[in-house]
Amino acid sequence: MIKRPLRLPITAAMLATAFAAASPALAQDAQREEQEREAAESVDIVVQATRSGKRVGDEPIRVEVIDAEELAEKITMVPGNIAMVVAETNGLQVQITSPGLGAANIRVRGLDGRYTQILADGLPLYGGQAPSLGLLQIPPTDLARVEVIKGSASALYGASALGGVINLVSRRPKDDFNATILLNTTHRDGQDLAAYAAAPLGGAWGGSLTGGLNRQTAQDRDGDGYADIASYRRATLRPRLFWTGDDGAKALLTAGYLAEDRVGGTIGSAVLSDGRPYRETQTTEQFDAGLVGEWPIHGIGRLHLRASATNQAARRTYGATLQDERRSTLFGEASLAGGEEGTSWAVGAAIQSDQFRSPQFAAFDYRYTVPGVFAQVDQNIGETVTIAGSARVDFHNRYGTFLSPRLSVLYKPEGWTMRGSVGRGFFAPTPFVEEIESAGLARLEPLSGLKAEIADSASIDVGRSFGRTEVNASVFASRVENAATLVPSVGGTGVRLVNNPGQVRTRGLELLVRHRWRKLVLSASYVLVDATEAAPSRGRQSVARTPRNTFGAVAIWEVEGKGRIGIEAFYTGSQRLDGDPFSTASRPFVQLGLSGELKFGPASVFINLENILDARQTRYSPLVRSTPAIDGRRTIDVWAPLEGFVANAGVKFRLGD
């Protein structure tokens, strides 16, 4: 089913050649459109996820950018959160961690999702280790782009970025007022209202305001009395202030509020095999605030300041077990950057404090305070080579001192872009591995004797454009020492968290091909991930729920000011299942989607058909266990979609664009 779209670029190119030969006017139109496209793509994008201040094409560290055009398409598919925005990016896997509540995290190139740091304008506004529901609570309406760094980024962001970084860059106000209002509904009884407005406020000031209301009713797709789609009610609000000085200084002030009630588990009078209902609920309230500033210092360089504070209170229930918790993160960083004649540098210091408190499970309370210092140097060698080296030393109050180095090289011979990167990072263990996010703390023994997790990663990327066709290939590898894993407790009544005595190793390949012909864009992707871990008394085994092979093909036809139509197909290969009473390996599955949008001046109407083939895990095996797992989970691990086919439609209004 995926092979058909892959043949479209050849057919389109043949038709273009035939039409151009028959009609000089059409050939001129095609040439003009190609020139306009190249001019639009030449707009510089300065990356925020690194400190070098370089354009994305000049960064020695590979930074993948999801731009505004792609964001506009994805936002109409799932307006309530960023899951769809990142789910179709090569090497990223959105992994459901809690079927009862629908919680999820993001795995980067086969590494555990807890190693992925999510930032907003470079700030940890979602916590040092974002709760698994955090991904589903971040609205995408106000995003200008998303920047992705794969592989260990501890040299840039410390302990929370062991596997990679996803930086959400907000939209800036324009010279005039502009706003976007989006209304959406799904045939699974979900509704979204999202709004964004920005305007100059006089003088050097500008401001924006983003808000949203989202709701979903519980859905039981397989009729077993257990919700496959949890119900929720959520409200978000985020004002921002922007300031720009005459001398190039600038600052961003932001604050945010979120409130959500989420309910999953059994529906109505349904009960599990023990004859009792089992409800999972979570009530969340979060406040955050942040500052990003940059000021020139004459004769030296530029001073950069970043600071944020986040406080989240949540009340969870797992059946009859209540778990209140409060998580907070305080962050501050100051750095000085400068450079001349092909050399750029940055030095700075940072401190971050992450705290967790639970009155019912006080044995798991922790407070990690981690000051650190860092330095970074980029050096151009001639016109084709740039070398970037960075190092960071963190002083963790619980686990000790860690050095996180990273070395990257960019080589740009005629027509090619080649990058190589190696790095090391660390991660401070917390109780919240995926299984505990799903089951709660009730059956987990207090942490004892754990060591920090250490990872080394390396990658090589090669890319080139051949006319209207772009090709990129990446090979990557990583190894994690002391990976935290759950094992049965000595008495067999619960679980405990220990360091894996062996290594978790990943290696793989990413391929991406994109072809443009007039208004048509076609892309095909392939990802190979070979992820293995040490298994006591069994040697090495594949990491559970990590597909070895994934394919994707997307075709989008868009006419500016008129609308777009797109079709996409994604294949996910078999995955090893761990502790699943029904199977030891998952089935491969294909997801097919169709989307369209028609624009009528400032308004547009959109419709999306996701997962048309209704690929759904519960079509192949039950979701609910007959007896609880040893860690307390009442469901098996999720390896395929639970919601199945979903259709959504809505309207979007743009003012002032």
XYZ file of N, CA and C in Angstrom, residues 4 38 79 180 227 231 240 249 256 295 341 388 394 412 458 485 522 532 553 590 628:
63
model
N 2.687 2.448 -3.797
C 2.024 3.254 -4.802
C 2.408 4.731 -4.732
N 12.180 28.682 -4.559
C 13.560 28.782 -4.105
C 13.782 30.057 -3.308
N -5.766 19.662 16.908
C -5.516 21.011 17.401
C -5.179 21.074 18.886
N -5.759 34.041 14.887
C -6.247 32.784 14.331
C -7.223 32.170 15.318
N -12.362 2.010 28.640
C -12.220 3.112 27.694
C -10.937 2.976 26.883
N -11.735 10.214 28.609
C -12.432 11.498 28.537
C -11.586 12.565 29.221
N 2.137 36.342 26.262
C 3.560 36.608 26.071
C 3.765 38.091 25.798
N 19.011 44.544 21.373
C 18.602 43.785 22.551
C 17.161 43.322 22.387
N 2.020 30.889 31.866
C 1.068 29.913 31.381
C 0.226 29.325 32.494
N 21.227 40.820 25.317
C 21.677 42.203 25.309
C 23.114 42.286 24.798
N 35.881 36.589 12.782
C 36.737 35.940 11.790
C 36.574 34.421 11.785
N 32.483 22.224 15.687
C 31.862 22.748 16.906
C 32.164 21.803 18.060
N 28.237 19.232 35.188
C 27.106 19.374 36.100
C 27.450 18.765 37.447
N 30.751 20.913 3.813
C 29.845 21.284 2.725
C 30.615 21.402 1.412
N 26.312 8.758 18.620
C 27.051 9.222 17.446
C 26.134 9.153 16.240
N 15.664 -0.057 35.198
C 14.662 -1.005 34.738
C 13.942 -1.617 35.933
N 6.026 15.547 -2.702
C 5.956 14.131 -2.349
C 7.167 13.775 -1.509
N 18.642 -3.094 21.274
C 18.741 -4.301 22.099
C 19.152 -3.927 23.517
N 4.996 7.487 3.400
C 4.896 8.173 2.115
C 3.793 9.209 2.207
N -0.662 -0.881 9.041
C -0.571 0.253 8.115
C -1.624 1.277 8.497
N -4.014 -8.423 37.510
C -3.046 -7.319 37.458
C -1.622 -7.833 37.283
